[in-house]
mmCIF file of C-alpha atoms in Angstrom:
data_model
loop_
_atom_site.group_PDB
_atom_site.id
_atom_site.type_symbol
_atom_site.label_atom_id
_atom_site.label_comp_id
_atom_site.label_asym_id
_atom_site.label_seq_id
_atom_site.Cartn_x
_atom_site.Cartn_y
_atom_site.Cartn_z
ATOM 1 C CA UNK A 26 -10.592 23.271 -14.683
ATOM 2 C CA UNK A 27 -13.584 21.672 -12.946
ATOM 3 C CA UNK A 28 -12.364 18.239 -14.085
ATOM 4 C CA UNK A 29 -8.966 18.821 -12.457
ATOM 5 C CA UNK A 30 -10.569 20.042 -9.228
ATOM 6 C CA UNK A 31 -12.857 16.990 -9.221
ATOM 7 C CA UNK A 32 -9.784 14.778 -9.670
ATOM 8 C CA UNK A 33 -8.195 16.291 -6.542
ATOM 9 C CA UNK A 34 -11.393 15.896 -4.585
ATOM 10 C CA UNK A 35 -11.805 12.264 -5.677
ATOM 11 C CA UNK A 36 -8.193 11.465 -4.732
ATOM 12 C CA UNK A 37 -8.745 12.949 -1.279
ATOM 13 C CA UNK A 38 -12.087 11.186 -0.833
ATOM 14 C CA UNK A 39 -10.962 7.718 -1.895
ATOM 15 C CA UNK A 40 -7.658 8.008 -0.017
ATOM 16 C CA UNK A 41 -9.829 8.558 3.056
ATOM 17 C CA UNK A 42 -12.441 5.857 2.302
ATOM 18 C CA UNK A 43 -9.997 3.147 1.269
ATOM 19 C CA UNK A 44 -7.501 4.246 3.895
ATOM 20 C CA UNK A 45 -10.122 3.487 6.533
ATOM 21 C CA UNK A 46 -10.846 0.137 4.893
ATOM 22 C CA UNK A 47 -7.128 -0.686 4.739
ATOM 23 C CA UNK A 48 -6.501 0.276 8.352
ATOM 24 C CA UNK A 49 -4.620 3.545 7.893
ATOM 25 C CA UNK A 50 -4.239 5.462 11.134
ATOM 26 C CA UNK A 51 -5.264 9.042 10.563
ATOM 27 C CA UNK A 52 -4.106 12.019 12.568
ATOM 28 C CA UNK A 53 -6.983 14.418 12.026
ATOM 29 C CA UNK A 54 -6.981 14.682 8.265
ATOM 30 C CA UNK A 55 -3.215 14.790 8.008
ATOM 31 C CA UNK A 56 -1.390 11.531 7.611
ATOM 32 C CA UNK A 57 2.032 10.717 8.928
ATOM 33 C CA UNK A 58 4.491 11.964 6.291
ATOM 34 C CA UNK A 59 5.536 8.426 5.372
ATOM 35 C CA UNK A 60 2.010 7.274 4.505
ATOM 36 C CA UNK A 61 0.753 7.457 0.936
ATOM 37 C CA UNK A 62 -1.345 10.623 0.825
ATOM 38 C CA UNK A 63 -4.037 11.824 -1.536
ATOM 39 C CA UNK A 64 -1.439 14.078 -3.172
ATOM 40 C CA UNK A 65 0.656 11.011 -4.012
ATOM 41 C CA UNK A 66 -2.275 9.377 -5.805
ATOM 42 C CA UNK A 67 -2.759 12.671 -7.634
ATOM 43 C CA UNK A 68 0.947 12.695 -8.599
ATOM 44 C CA UNK A 69 0.518 9.240 -10.176
ATOM 45 C CA UNK A 70 -2.422 10.601 -12.192
ATOM 46 C CA UNK A 71 -0.392 13.630 -13.251
ATOM 47 C CA UNK A 72 2.474 11.406 -14.373
ATOM 48 C CA UNK A 73 0.195 8.991 -16.220
ATOM 49 C CA UNK A 74 -1.499 11.842 -18.087
ATOM 50 C CA UNK A 75 1.468 14.126 -18.745
ATOM 51 C CA UNK A 76 0.282 16.676 -16.181
ATOM 52 C CA UNK A 77 -3.395 16.123 -17.057
ATOM 53 C CA UNK A 78 -2.874 16.906 -20.745
ATOM 54 C CA UNK A 79 -3.100 13.490 -22.448
ATOM 55 C CA UNK A 80 -5.798 12.895 -25.020
ATOM 56 C CA UNK A 81 -7.011 9.843 -23.069
ATOM 57 C CA UNK A 82 -7.573 12.013 -20.004
ATOM 58 C CA UNK A 83 -9.242 14.762 -22.024
ATOM 59 C CA UNK A 84 -11.629 12.607 -24.075
ATOM 60 C CA UNK A 85 -12.190 9.558 -21.818
ATOM 61 C CA UNK A 86 -11.695 10.971 -18.288
ATOM 62 C CA UNK A 87 -9.074 8.265 -17.743
ATOM 63 C CA UNK A 88 -6.635 9.707 -15.193
ATOM 64 C CA UNK A 89 -4.567 6.554 -14.655
ATOM 65 C CA UNK A 90 -4.287 4.891 -18.049
ATOM 66 C CA UNK A 91 -6.549 2.110 -16.772
ATOM 67 C CA UNK A 92 -7.407 -0.682 -19.157
ATOM 68 C CA UNK A 93 -10.695 -2.553 -19.189
ATOM 69 C CA UNK A 94 -10.326 -5.308 -16.566
ATOM 70 C CA UNK A 95 -11.138 -8.923 -17.262
ATOM 71 C CA UNK A 96 -12.071 -10.026 -13.728
ATOM 72 C CA UNK A 97 -12.379 -7.325 -11.113
ATOM 73 C CA UNK A 98 -15.174 -4.855 -10.462
ATOM 74 C CA UNK A 99 -15.059 -1.987 -12.957
ATOM 75 C CA UNK A 100 -16.376 1.582 -12.853
ATOM 76 C CA UNK A 101 -15.933 2.538 -16.489
ATOM 77 C CA UNK A 102 -18.691 3.139 -18.988
ATOM 78 C CA UNK A 103 -16.958 2.157 -22.214
ATOM 79 C CA UNK A 104 -13.773 1.324 -24.020
ATOM 80 C CA UNK A 105 -11.351 3.210 -26.246
ATOM 81 C CA UNK A 106 -8.639 0.947 -27.751
ATOM 82 C CA UNK A 107 -8.817 -1.327 -24.676
ATOM 83 C CA UNK A 108 -8.525 1.665 -22.331
ATOM 84 C CA UNK A 109 -11.390 2.375 -19.979
ATOM 85 C CA UNK A 110 -13.581 5.392 -20.532
ATOM 86 C CA UNK A 111 -15.391 7.029 -17.632
ATOM 87 C CA UNK A 112 -18.367 9.341 -17.323
ATOM 88 C CA UNK A 113 -16.202 11.561 -15.095
ATOM 89 C CA UNK A 114 -12.734 11.558 -13.537
ATOM 90 C CA UNK A 115 -14.405 10.646 -10.235
ATOM 91 C CA UNK A 116 -15.027 7.131 -11.567
ATOM 92 C CA UNK A 117 -11.504 6.908 -12.934
ATOM 93 C CA UNK A 118 -10.107 7.525 -9.444
ATOM 94 C CA UNK A 119 -12.613 5.064 -7.981
ATOM 95 C CA UNK A 120 -11.517 2.435 -10.486
ATOM 96 C CA UNK A 121 -7.845 2.992 -9.639
ATOM 97 C CA UNK A 122 -8.540 2.483 -5.939
ATOM 98 C CA UNK A 123 -10.574 -0.611 -6.802
ATOM 99 C CA UNK A 124 -7.514 -1.918 -8.684
ATOM 100 C CA UNK A 125 -5.288 -1.235 -5.648
ATOM 101 C CA UNK A 126 -7.756 -3.000 -3.383
ATOM 102 C CA UNK A 127 -8.258 -5.955 -5.729
ATOM 103 C CA UNK A 128 -4.535 -6.613 -5.923
ATOM 104 C CA UNK A 129 -4.043 -6.314 -2.158
ATOM 105 C CA UNK A 130 -2.405 -2.952 -1.612
ATOM 106 C CA UNK A 131 -3.028 -3.086 2.164
ATOM 107 C CA UNK A 132 -1.838 -6.691 2.477
ATOM 108 C CA UNK A 133 1.344 -5.749 0.647
ATOM 109 C CA UNK A 134 2.365 -3.594 3.610
ATOM 110 C CA UNK A 135 1.059 -5.848 6.318
ATOM 111 C CA UNK A 136 3.145 -8.749 5.026
ATOM 112 C CA UNK A 137 6.232 -6.560 5.093
ATOM 113 C CA UNK A 138 5.612 -5.104 8.525
ATOM 114 C CA UNK A 139 3.879 -7.789 10.544
ATOM 115 C CA UNK A 140 0.328 -8.385 11.788
ATOM 116 C CA UNK A 141 -0.038 -5.094 13.686
ATOM 117 C CA UNK A 142 1.264 -2.901 10.892
ATOM 118 C CA UNK A 143 -0.464 0.082 9.396
ATOM 119 C CA UNK A 144 0.359 1.629 6.048
ATOM 120 C CA UNK A 145 3.533 3.542 6.758
ATOM 121 C CA UNK A 146 5.082 4.004 3.334
ATOM 122 C CA UNK A 147 5.266 6.833 0.887
ATOM 123 C CA UNK A 148 4.787 7.297 -2.805
ATOM 124 C CA UNK A 149 7.829 5.175 -3.719
ATOM 125 C CA UNK A 150 6.276 2.136 -2.093
ATOM 126 C CA UNK A 151 3.024 2.814 -3.954
ATOM 127 C CA UNK A 152 4.990 2.827 -7.205
ATOM 128 C CA UNK A 153 6.861 -0.333 -6.178
ATOM 129 C CA UNK A 154 3.550 -2.069 -5.482
ATOM 130 C CA UNK A 155 2.168 -0.961 -8.843
ATOM 131 C CA UNK A 156 5.242 -2.346 -10.615
ATOM 132 C CA UNK A 157 5.012 -5.633 -8.708
ATOM 133 C CA UNK A 158 1.488 -6.058 -10.125
ATOM 134 C CA UNK A 159 2.562 -5.142 -13.685
ATOM 135 C CA UNK A 160 0.611 -1.896 -13.701
ATOM 136 C CA UNK A 161 3.242 -0.264 -15.899
ATOM 137 C CA UNK A 162 5.988 -1.509 -18.205
ATOM 138 C CA UNK A 163 8.505 1.289 -17.677
ATOM 139 C CA UNK A 164 11.615 0.900 -15.559
ATOM 140 C CA UNK A 165 10.780 1.176 -11.855
ATOM 141 C CA UNK A 166 13.268 3.996 -11.243
ATOM 142 C CA UNK A 167 12.104 5.998 -14.259
ATOM 143 C CA UNK A 168 8.466 5.702 -13.246
ATOM 144 C CA UNK A 169 9.250 6.530 -9.623
ATOM 145 C CA UNK A 170 11.302 9.556 -10.683
ATOM 146 C CA UNK A 171 8.420 10.718 -12.888
ATOM 147 C CA UNK A 172 5.863 10.455 -10.103
ATOM 148 C CA UNK A 173 8.216 12.132 -7.631
ATOM 149 C CA UNK A 174 8.697 14.966 -10.111
ATOM 150 C CA UNK A 175 4.972 15.747 -9.830
ATOM 151 C CA UNK A 176 5.019 15.342 -6.061
ATOM 152 C CA UNK A 177 7.729 18.015 -5.917
ATOM 153 C CA UNK A 178 6.313 20.211 -8.686
ATOM 154 C CA UNK A 179 3.004 20.545 -6.897
ATOM 155 C CA UNK A 180 4.369 20.647 -3.366
ATOM 156 C CA UNK A 181 2.100 23.633 -2.697
ATOM 157 C CA UNK A 182 -0.824 21.195 -2.743
ATOM 158 C CA UNK A 183 0.656 19.667 0.390
ATOM 159 C CA UNK A 184 0.407 22.928 2.293
ATOM 160 C CA UNK A 185 -1.805 23.043 5.384
ATOM 161 C CA UNK A 186 -4.343 25.366 3.764
ATOM 162 C CA UNK A 187 -5.162 22.852 1.024
ATOM 163 C CA UNK A 188 -5.508 20.072 3.591
ATOM 164 C CA UNK A 189 -7.596 22.331 5.826
ATOM 165 C CA UNK A 190 -10.005 23.154 3.001
ATOM 166 C CA UNK A 191 -10.372 19.461 2.172
ATOM 167 C CA UNK A 192 -10.795 18.684 5.869
ATOM 168 C CA UNK A 193 -13.668 21.150 6.024
ATOM 169 C CA UNK A 194 -15.231 19.725 2.864
ATOM 170 C CA UNK A 195 -14.754 16.049 3.769
ATOM 171 C CA UNK A 196 -17.766 15.657 6.114
ATOM 172 C CA UNK A 197 -20.038 17.120 3.450
ATOM 173 C CA UNK A 198 -18.522 14.930 0.757
ATOM 174 C CA UNK A 199 -18.887 11.790 2.873
ATOM 175 C CA UNK A 200 -22.482 12.717 3.748
ATOM 176 C CA UNK A 201 -23.383 13.328 0.086
ATOM 177 C CA UNK A 202 -21.663 10.149 -1.025
ATOM 178 C CA UNK A 203 -23.566 8.187 1.618
ATOM 179 C CA UNK A 204 -26.873 9.698 0.450
ATOM 180 C CA UNK A 205 -26.126 8.726 -3.156
ATOM 181 C CA UNK A 206 -24.954 5.290 -2.056
ATOM 182 C CA UNK A 207 -28.196 4.715 -0.146
ATOM 183 C CA UNK A 208 -30.077 5.588 -3.332
ATOM 184 C CA UNK A 209 -27.857 3.140 -5.268
ATOM 185 C CA UNK A 210 -26.447 5.921 -7.410
ATOM 186 C CA UNK A 211 -22.885 5.981 -6.120
ATOM 187 C CA UNK A 212 -21.123 2.694 -5.351
ATOM 188 C CA UNK A 213 -18.546 3.318 -2.651
#
């Protein structure tokens, strides 16, 4: 249960941190409905892990089916049949966002929308980007339908109370992360 809560928290945190890096315009903590939200990244993890029940997720903390990279920065601590293992799901989420950043997730939108664009797409565009970078082998529509199933199944996580709780926790999380980063214990 703690692992699943930590996964949600990490999705919210890195959506915020990388969103700032990528130029996402935030409206308080709530994003415009068309922007990829932390719940959408969580839906991808739920789809990849069969609703957080896969053996890879359970034994290796791998929430996204990430493989060990050959070139980019990596946040894993081992390997299991060429899949990354992580000390916690926090690092799995961090590694997924590193993958998105490495392959130019923000530039993907800016090229489509012009030089003054911000990220204004939803979960389907996230899935399209992932497919364009060969993240998964499945049919685009099947994968998109699977992720959207989890977006809809857990729609209660999009309610204002959940966002409000995370909004209240976010300053503390950012402060703690910064303290760890300054001590070289948490690469952001």
